Amino acid sequence: MIEFLKNFVLIFSVFCIFYTLALSLTYFMQILLSFRELKNYMRRMKYSDFKNYQNSNNMIPISVLVPAYNESEVIVGNIKSLLNLNYPEYEVIVINDGSTDDTKKLIIDSFHLTETRMSFKKSLQTQEIRGIYWNPEYPNLVFVDKVNGGKADALNAGINVSKYPIFASIDADSLLEANSLIRIGMTFIEDPKAAAVGGIVRILNGSKIENGILKEIGLSKKPLAIFQTIEYLRAFLSGRVSFNYFSALMIVSGAFGAFRKKTIIEIGGYKTNTIGEDMEIIVKLHKHIHDTKSGDKIKFIPDPVCWTQAPESIKDLRAQRRRWNVGMIDTLLSYKQMIFNPKYKKVGTYAFPYYLFVEFLGPIVEFLGYIVIPLAYLFGMLSIHYFIIFFIISNILGMILSLGGLILEERSFNNYSSIGQLIKLIIFAIVENFGFRQLITIFRLEGIVSFRKYRYDWAKLKRQQFNVQDV
C-alpha cells in the first residue's frame, strides 16, 4: 500500500508540474494573441464611423431586458441609469420574477406606473405574467410582473413582450456606459450575420455614480473586490478576446450581452432548468449555427462597457463561483456530443476541450497538487531544487498573467489613469497569487464536488445601493 501511494505521488507530481507549465503557457499565448487583436481592434475603431453612428437616428432599435428578483437595493438606480443611455430608439423592459421584497412597489412608485393592456405574441413558454405596467412620462419603460420562474424564464418573458429585433440583457446590479448600445448596434449593422454580441464587464465597486451615470472610475476599499478587478481584466481582455479570434466564444456574460431576437426564438429561448443560462444559450446557439450552416456569428467587442457589482464578502464570492462552475459543468454535460466533434469546428475541437481540461480539470489538479507535490518532497521523490524551481516558475507565470491583463487594459482603454490606482492594481496583481487564487480554486472545486446538490440553486448575492438622483 505504501509503495502504491509513493508511485501515485511520484506520477501525479510529475503530471502536475507539466500540467501547470502547459496551462501557464496556454494563458501566456492567449495574452500574446489578445495584444495583437486589441491593437487591431483599436486601429479599426480609430478609423470607424463611430461618430456617424453616434449622431444617427437610424440605428437598429434595441430592447434592454432587466430580470429582477429581490433587487430592491439597486433596481431603481439601474432603471434610472438605463433611461439615460445615448441611443435614438430603445426600450427598457424590467421583469419582476415574483420578488418577495419591495422590488415591485419601488418600481411602480418611483416611476408612477399604472397597469395597462399590452398585446404581445407568446413565442416562448413562460410562467404566468400577472401584469404589465407603463407610464407615458417614461414611454420607453415597461414593467412586467410575473410568477417566479428563475432568471432564464424572466428573460424569455421579456423576449415575448419586447418589440424590437435586437434585445440586450443586463443584470439588475449593473450599469451600462452611455454609448454601450451604440457599440452594440454598430456591430449588428456592420455584420448582418451577427447573432450574439458580448461586451466587456468591469467591476463597479468603488466608483462614483451620479444620476444613474458613472462619473468617476474608482477602486473599492475592500481587497476582495480589487482582486476581482484584476481577475475580470484578465478574463475578458485575454480570455474572451482570444476565443473571439477563433470564433469559439463559449459565453456571453449574463451581466451584458445582445442577441438577434428572431434567432433566439428559433432555438427555443433560454433553458430554464439551469443556473448557467448565459453559457448554455451561447453553446446552444453555436450548435444551431453549425447544424443549420447559417453562417451566423457570435462576437465579443471589448469596449461597450458594463459595470457590475462584485461580491465583497467571502460568503457571496463562494456562492457566485460555485454557481458559475456548476453552470459550466451542466452546459458541458448537456452538449457533450459537441466535444472533439469536428462538425462544430473550433468550438468542438478547441473551446470544448479547453473548458474540459482547463476550466473543469484545472481546480482538481491544482488542489491535489498542493497536497501531492509537498508529499513527493517529503518522500524524497522530488529534490528541494526542483520544488523551489516549480514554485517560483508557477508563481512568476501567475504574476505575468495578472499583470498582462492590467497592461492590456492600460494600453487599450486606460480607465485606471491615476498613479495611485495603477500602483494598487499592480500590487494586487502580484499578491493575487498568494491566497486569492487558491481560495477561488477551492470554491470552484466545491462546485464540482457538489454539482448535483447545487445544480439548480441560484444563490442571491448581497447588493450595494446605487447613489442616484431623479431622472
XYZ file of C-alpha atoms in Angstrom:
471
model
C 0.000 0.000 0.000
C 2.830 2.377 0.903
C 4.585 1.516 -2.350
C 1.391 2.198 -4.325
C 0.971 5.554 -2.581
C 4.559 6.512 -3.361
C 4.138 5.573 -7.036
C 0.923 7.578 -7.231
C 2.564 10.585 -5.597
C 5.514 10.404 -7.998
C 3.388 10.029 -11.141
C 0.879 12.706 -10.154
C 3.527 15.196 -9.026
C 5.269 14.910 -12.410
C 1.904 15.244 -14.181
C 1.005 18.231 -12.029
C 4.254 20.012 -12.855
C 3.860 19.532 -16.602
C 0.133 20.363 -16.454
C 0.809 23.617 -14.600
C 3.513 24.645 -17.051
C 1.304 23.750 -20.053
C -1.584 25.696 -18.522
C 0.570 28.746 -17.898
C 1.894 28.562 -21.453
C -1.680 28.425 -22.774
C -2.644 31.509 -20.783
C 0.518 33.277 -21.916
C -0.279 32.558 -25.576
C -3.780 33.936 -25.005
C -2.316 37.183 -23.728
C 0.038 37.498 -26.714
C -2.837 36.854 -29.110
C -5.021 39.352 -27.249
C -2.331 42.036 -27.502
C -2.434 41.685 -31.270
C -6.214 41.518 -31.508
C -6.789 44.519 -29.251
C -4.219 46.525 -31.196
C -6.022 45.700 -34.439
C -9.398 46.474 -32.861
C -8.271 49.875 -31.592
C -6.848 50.667 -35.032
C -10.163 49.748 -36.695
C -12.136 51.823 -34.196
C -9.854 54.811 -34.802
C -10.936 54.874 -38.446
C -14.508 53.672 -37.882
C -17.716 55.643 -38.404
C -18.475 55.687 -34.677
C -19.239 59.417 -34.632
C -21.655 58.999 -37.525
C -23.387 56.172 -35.676
C -23.403 58.245 -32.511
C -25.231 61.096 -34.251
C -27.507 58.884 -36.339
C -31.224 58.439 -35.753
C -31.351 55.339 -37.953
C -29.828 52.768 -35.607
C -31.389 49.336 -35.087
C -33.866 49.702 -32.207
C -32.946 47.614 -29.165
C -34.916 46.160 -26.248
C -32.985 46.130 -22.966
C -34.167 43.328 -20.657
C -33.593 43.531 -16.898
C -34.627 40.389 -14.974
C -35.137 41.224 -11.293
C -35.673 39.050 -8.245
C -35.483 40.769 -4.835
C -33.399 43.639 -6.203
C -34.843 46.448 -4.056
C -31.369 47.769 -3.193
C -30.377 48.524 -6.790
C -33.321 48.310 -9.186
C -34.411 51.965 -9.162
C -30.856 53.169 -9.737
C -30.403 50.624 -12.506
C -33.543 51.813 -14.326
C -32.579 55.472 -13.996
C -29.199 54.680 -15.475
C -30.715 52.788 -18.407
C -33.133 55.637 -19.157
C -30.086 57.905 -19.615
C -28.418 55.851 -22.352
C -27.287 57.594 -25.529
C -29.311 55.743 -28.163
C -32.053 57.010 -30.507
C -34.622 54.221 -30.098
C -34.697 51.631 -27.340
C -36.971 50.297 -24.650
C -36.197 49.153 -21.120
C -38.193 46.104 -20.011
C -37.871 45.251 -16.330
C -39.163 41.775 -15.486
C -40.055 41.237 -11.836
C -39.704 37.489 -11.354
C -42.021 37.077 -8.358
C -39.888 39.091 -5.935
C -40.751 38.700 -2.259
C -39.280 42.061 -1.208
C -40.253 45.634 -2.205
C -38.896 45.446 -5.753
C -42.311 45.710 -7.423
C -43.595 48.503 -5.175
C -40.410 50.549 -5.536
C -40.538 50.417 -9.327
C -44.227 51.274 -9.555
C -43.981 54.120 -7.026
C -40.698 55.575 -8.326
C -41.911 55.826 -11.917
C -45.650 56.261 -11.200
C -46.575 53.261 -13.297
C -50.117 52.001 -13.855
C -51.276 48.642 -15.143
C -52.034 48.622 -18.849
C -53.279 46.243 -21.508
C -50.477 45.310 -23.869
C -50.779 42.641 -26.520
C -47.769 40.521 -27.397
C -47.000 37.218 -29.067
C -46.127 34.420 -26.643
C -43.288 32.973 -28.719
C -41.690 31.260 -25.699
C -43.414 29.398 -22.886
C -43.011 31.121 -19.510
C -44.587 31.360 -16.107
C -47.750 33.482 -15.981
C -47.441 37.225 -16.487
C -49.595 38.867 -13.813
C -49.490 42.392 -15.152
C -47.721 44.902 -17.392
C -47.220 48.489 -16.199
C -46.424 51.719 -18.044
C -46.367 55.497 -17.712
C -46.496 57.868 -20.749
C -43.976 60.104 -18.953
C -41.457 57.281 -19.442
C -42.555 55.969 -22.858
C -39.616 53.573 -23.269
C -40.011 51.921 -19.844
C -42.114 48.760 -19.495
C -42.522 46.858 -16.231
C -43.544 43.188 -16.359
C -44.721 41.438 -13.197
C -44.733 37.640 -13.390
C -44.829 34.466 -11.349
C -41.395 33.301 -10.207
C -39.671 31.013 -12.690
C -35.986 31.927 -12.461
C -33.749 34.302 -14.393
C -33.953 32.389 -17.686
C -37.762 32.310 -17.515
C -37.807 36.060 -16.812
C -35.624 36.688 -19.871
C -37.932 34.558 -22.013
C -40.888 36.619 -20.773
C -39.006 39.803 -21.633
C -38.306 38.478 -25.136
C -42.044 37.823 -25.590
C -43.001 41.350 -24.525
C -40.183 43.104 -26.410
C -40.995 44.789 -29.710
C -37.556 45.307 -31.257
C -35.422 42.900 -33.390
C -32.385 43.071 -31.082
C -32.505 42.562 -27.338
C -29.801 43.099 -24.751
C -29.849 41.541 -21.289
C -28.334 43.245 -18.272
C -28.197 42.294 -14.607
C -30.064 44.485 -12.129
C -26.862 45.267 -10.218
C -25.088 46.587 -13.314
C -24.758 49.892 -15.164
C -24.106 50.453 -18.864
C -21.865 53.211 -20.137
C -23.838 55.823 -22.066
C -22.527 54.739 -25.507
C -22.648 50.979 -24.925
C -25.732 50.411 -27.067
C -24.142 52.346 -29.939
C -21.177 49.939 -29.955
C -23.589 47.003 -29.900
C -25.838 48.484 -32.595
C -22.808 49.185 -34.811
C -21.807 45.531 -34.692
C -25.226 44.287 -35.799
C -25.369 46.866 -38.611
C -21.835 46.252 -39.910
C -22.155 42.474 -39.726
C -25.673 41.246 -40.610
C -24.553 37.719 -39.664
C -24.008 38.707 -36.031
C -26.453 36.693 -33.923
C -24.979 37.481 -30.498
C -22.591 40.157 -29.257
C -20.961 40.291 -25.848
C -19.354 43.340 -24.300
C -16.745 43.641 -21.599
C -17.790 43.622 -17.935
C -15.850 45.621 -15.354
C -16.044 45.979 -11.588
C -18.167 48.890 -10.358
C -17.241 48.770 -6.651
C -15.573 51.974 -5.508
C -16.696 54.114 -8.456
C -18.737 57.326 -8.196
C -22.240 57.333 -9.655
C -24.485 60.379 -10.053
C -27.962 60.442 -11.579
C -27.506 56.860 -12.691
C -24.355 57.760 -14.640
C -20.826 56.587 -13.891
C -18.936 59.813 -13.152
C -15.621 58.579 -11.798
C -13.918 55.184 -12.030
C -12.513 54.087 -8.711
C -11.325 51.079 -6.765
C -13.103 49.516 -3.828
C -11.632 49.759 -0.340
C -12.358 46.038 0.012
C -9.374 43.874 -1.081
C -11.713 41.127 -2.295
C -13.266 43.475 -4.872
C -9.851 44.693 -6.097
C -8.694 41.124 -6.636
C -11.788 40.595 -8.787
C -10.991 43.766 -10.755
C -7.680 42.176 -11.785
C -9.417 38.873 -12.454
C -12.067 40.436 -14.719
C -9.471 42.353 -16.744
C -7.543 39.122 -17.318
C -10.631 37.049 -18.121
C -12.218 39.471 -20.599
C -9.228 41.163 -22.240
C -7.261 37.925 -22.524
C -9.696 35.005 -22.466
C -12.686 36.430 -24.331
C -10.609 38.280 -26.919
C -8.585 35.168 -27.769
C -11.681 32.945 -28.017
C -13.304 35.555 -30.238
C -10.294 35.315 -32.577
C -11.050 31.613 -33.125
C -14.827 32.237 -33.458
C -15.212 29.953 -30.461
C -16.635 32.215 -27.769
C -18.380 29.914 -25.270
C -20.048 32.507 -23.072
C -21.540 35.976 -23.331
C -21.743 37.303 -19.798
C -25.220 37.407 -18.314
C -24.336 40.852 -16.996
C -24.353 42.259 -20.547
C -24.994 40.656 -23.916
C -27.093 41.367 -27.008
C -28.885 38.960 -29.355
C -30.886 38.807 -32.555
C -34.334 38.044 -31.182
C -35.596 36.003 -34.137
C -32.706 33.528 -33.861
C -33.049 33.107 -30.086
C -36.745 32.337 -30.514
C -35.882 29.801 -33.244
C -33.661 27.846 -30.821
C -36.290 27.865 -28.078
C -35.019 30.755 -25.944
C -33.207 30.360 -22.656
C -33.108 26.978 -20.939
C -34.984 27.373 -17.667
C -33.717 24.381 -15.653
C -30.116 25.554 -15.401
C -28.247 28.190 -13.397
C -25.764 28.719 -16.242
C -28.211 30.162 -18.743
C -25.686 32.682 -20.111
C -23.264 29.948 -21.187
C -25.992 27.499 -22.209
C -27.656 29.916 -24.634
C -24.334 30.565 -26.410
C -23.420 26.883 -26.738
C -26.940 26.119 -27.970
C -26.580 28.944 -30.484
C -23.235 27.533 -31.687
C -24.880 24.138 -32.173
C -27.721 25.718 -34.145
C -25.323 27.721 -36.333
C -23.273 24.652 -37.287
C -26.253 22.287 -37.596
C -28.079 24.652 -39.963
C -24.904 26.030 -41.601
C -26.421 29.511 -41.243
C -23.069 31.287 -41.137
C -24.196 33.359 -38.161
C -21.539 34.694 -35.780
C -21.087 35.139 -32.051
C -18.826 38.093 -31.350
C -17.072 39.835 -28.493
C -16.203 43.523 -28.554
C -14.073 44.902 -25.744
C -15.434 48.406 -25.284
C -19.215 48.532 -24.827
C -18.608 48.533 -21.105
C -20.953 47.194 -18.459
C -20.039 47.917 -14.858
C -21.218 45.353 -12.321
C -21.051 44.890 -8.581
C -18.581 42.289 -7.348
C -19.130 40.313 -4.124
C -17.373 41.921 -1.180
C -17.742 39.048 1.271
C -16.226 35.567 1.223
C -19.717 34.071 1.578
C -21.070 35.818 -1.537
C -17.913 35.161 -3.554
C -18.082 31.490 -2.653
C -21.734 31.260 -3.730
C -21.017 33.069 -7.011
C -18.034 30.954 -8.049
C -19.685 27.709 -7.013
C -22.682 28.697 -9.129
C -20.516 29.584 -12.130
C -18.736 26.246 -12.047
C -21.970 24.298 -11.602
C -23.474 26.141 -14.582
C -20.398 25.376 -16.705
C -20.486 21.657 -15.851
C -24.211 21.494 -16.572
C -23.646 23.005 -20.030
C -20.700 20.718 -20.823
C -22.827 17.688 -19.913
C -25.851 18.925 -21.859
C -23.804 19.347 -25.050
C -21.211 16.606 -24.568
C -21.807 15.395 -28.136
C -20.004 18.534 -29.342
C -16.730 17.748 -27.525
C -13.941 16.872 -30.029
C -16.581 16.875 -32.791
C -15.047 18.444 -35.946
C -18.564 19.217 -37.189
C -18.560 22.135 -34.761
C -15.152 23.368 -35.931
C -13.163 25.375 -33.366
C -15.985 25.191 -30.829
C -15.793 21.393 -30.769
C -12.063 20.951 -31.274
C -10.707 23.890 -29.267
C -13.254 25.588 -26.977
C -14.882 22.467 -25.526
C -11.547 20.699 -24.834
C -10.266 23.915 -23.256
C -13.207 24.097 -20.870
C -12.914 20.388 -20.132
C -9.170 20.214 -19.481
C -8.568 23.738 -18.162
C -11.726 25.092 -16.557
C -13.072 21.753 -15.273
C -9.896 19.771 -14.624
C -7.795 22.773 -13.533
C -9.184 23.206 -9.977
C -8.871 19.455 -9.333
C -5.242 19.267 -10.447
C -4.265 22.487 -8.671
C -5.868 21.458 -5.371
C -4.346 17.974 -5.422
C -1.024 19.481 -6.454
C -0.888 21.486 -3.223
C -1.079 18.159 -1.389
C 0.843 15.742 -3.605
C 3.898 17.838 -4.524
C 4.858 18.516 -0.872
C 4.348 14.765 -0.215
C 6.682 13.969 -3.109
C 9.296 16.170 -1.499
C 8.754 14.569 1.935
C 9.044 11.070 0.421
C 12.357 12.077 -1.161
C 10.970 11.817 -4.708
C 11.372 15.476 -5.533
C 14.542 17.389 -4.723
C 14.310 20.713 -2.954
C 15.790 22.384 -6.044
C 13.010 21.158 -8.335
C 10.422 22.015 -5.698
C 11.689 25.586 -5.400
C 12.051 25.990 -9.175
C 8.474 24.761 -9.723
C 7.148 27.083 -7.017
C 8.966 30.102 -8.452
C 8.059 29.421 -12.089
C 4.371 28.768 -11.394
C 4.032 31.944 -9.312
C 6.046 34.120 -11.689
C 3.871 32.941 -14.587
C 0.790 33.666 -12.478
C 2.019 37.209 -11.861
C 2.779 37.679 -15.562
C -0.768 36.641 -16.437
C -2.294 39.009 -13.883
C -0.049 41.898 -14.918
C -0.710 41.049 -18.560
C -4.423 41.712 -18.132
C -3.625 45.041 -16.483
C -1.217 46.010 -19.273
C -3.836 45.113 -21.887
C -6.283 47.423 -20.125
C -3.895 50.359 -19.837
C -2.585 50.113 -23.407
C -6.088 49.850 -24.864
C -8.509 51.822 -22.690
C -6.617 53.434 -19.786
C -9.621 53.539 -17.450
C -7.448 53.473 -14.328
C -5.358 56.522 -15.097
C -4.211 57.745 -11.682
C -0.785 56.676 -10.414
C -2.298 55.604 -7.099
C -4.803 53.292 -8.808
C -2.136 51.753 -11.033
C 0.223 51.091 -8.137
C -2.564 49.480 -6.137
C -3.603 47.297 -9.096
C -0.010 46.206 -9.723
C 0.413 45.233 -6.069
C -2.833 43.264 -6.060
C -1.910 41.606 -9.381
C 1.215 40.255 -7.683
C -0.348 39.381 -4.312
C -3.306 37.675 -6.024
C -1.226 34.526 -6.486
C -0.705 34.055 -2.761
C -4.116 33.346 -1.309
C -6.873 34.682 -3.572
C -6.130 32.286 -6.434
C -6.108 29.332 -4.037
C -9.389 30.498 -2.493
C -11.060 30.621 -5.915
C -9.704 27.131 -6.664
C -11.386 25.786 -3.533
C -14.719 27.438 -4.440
C -14.563 26.064 -7.991
C -13.689 22.619 -6.653
C -16.685 22.793 -4.350
C -18.876 23.427 -7.391
C -17.518 20.245 -8.985
C -17.859 18.075 -5.884
C -21.335 19.401 -5.030
C -22.626 19.620 -8.608
C -25.790 17.611 -8.018
C -26.620 19.463 -4.814
C -26.275 22.981 -6.271
C -27.278 22.270 -9.874
C -30.470 24.366 -9.624
C -29.521 26.578 -6.671
C -29.359 30.240 -7.723
C -27.782 31.917 -4.687
C -28.792 35.543 -4.121
C -25.842 37.878 -3.561
C -25.826 40.959 -1.359
C -26.185 44.244 -3.300
C -24.971 47.776 -2.574
C -27.293 50.694 -3.271
C -26.512 52.911 -6.242
C -26.057 56.593 -5.438
C -28.599 58.081 -7.833
C -30.849 61.101 -8.202
C -34.107 61.526 -10.092
C -34.015 61.374 -13.882
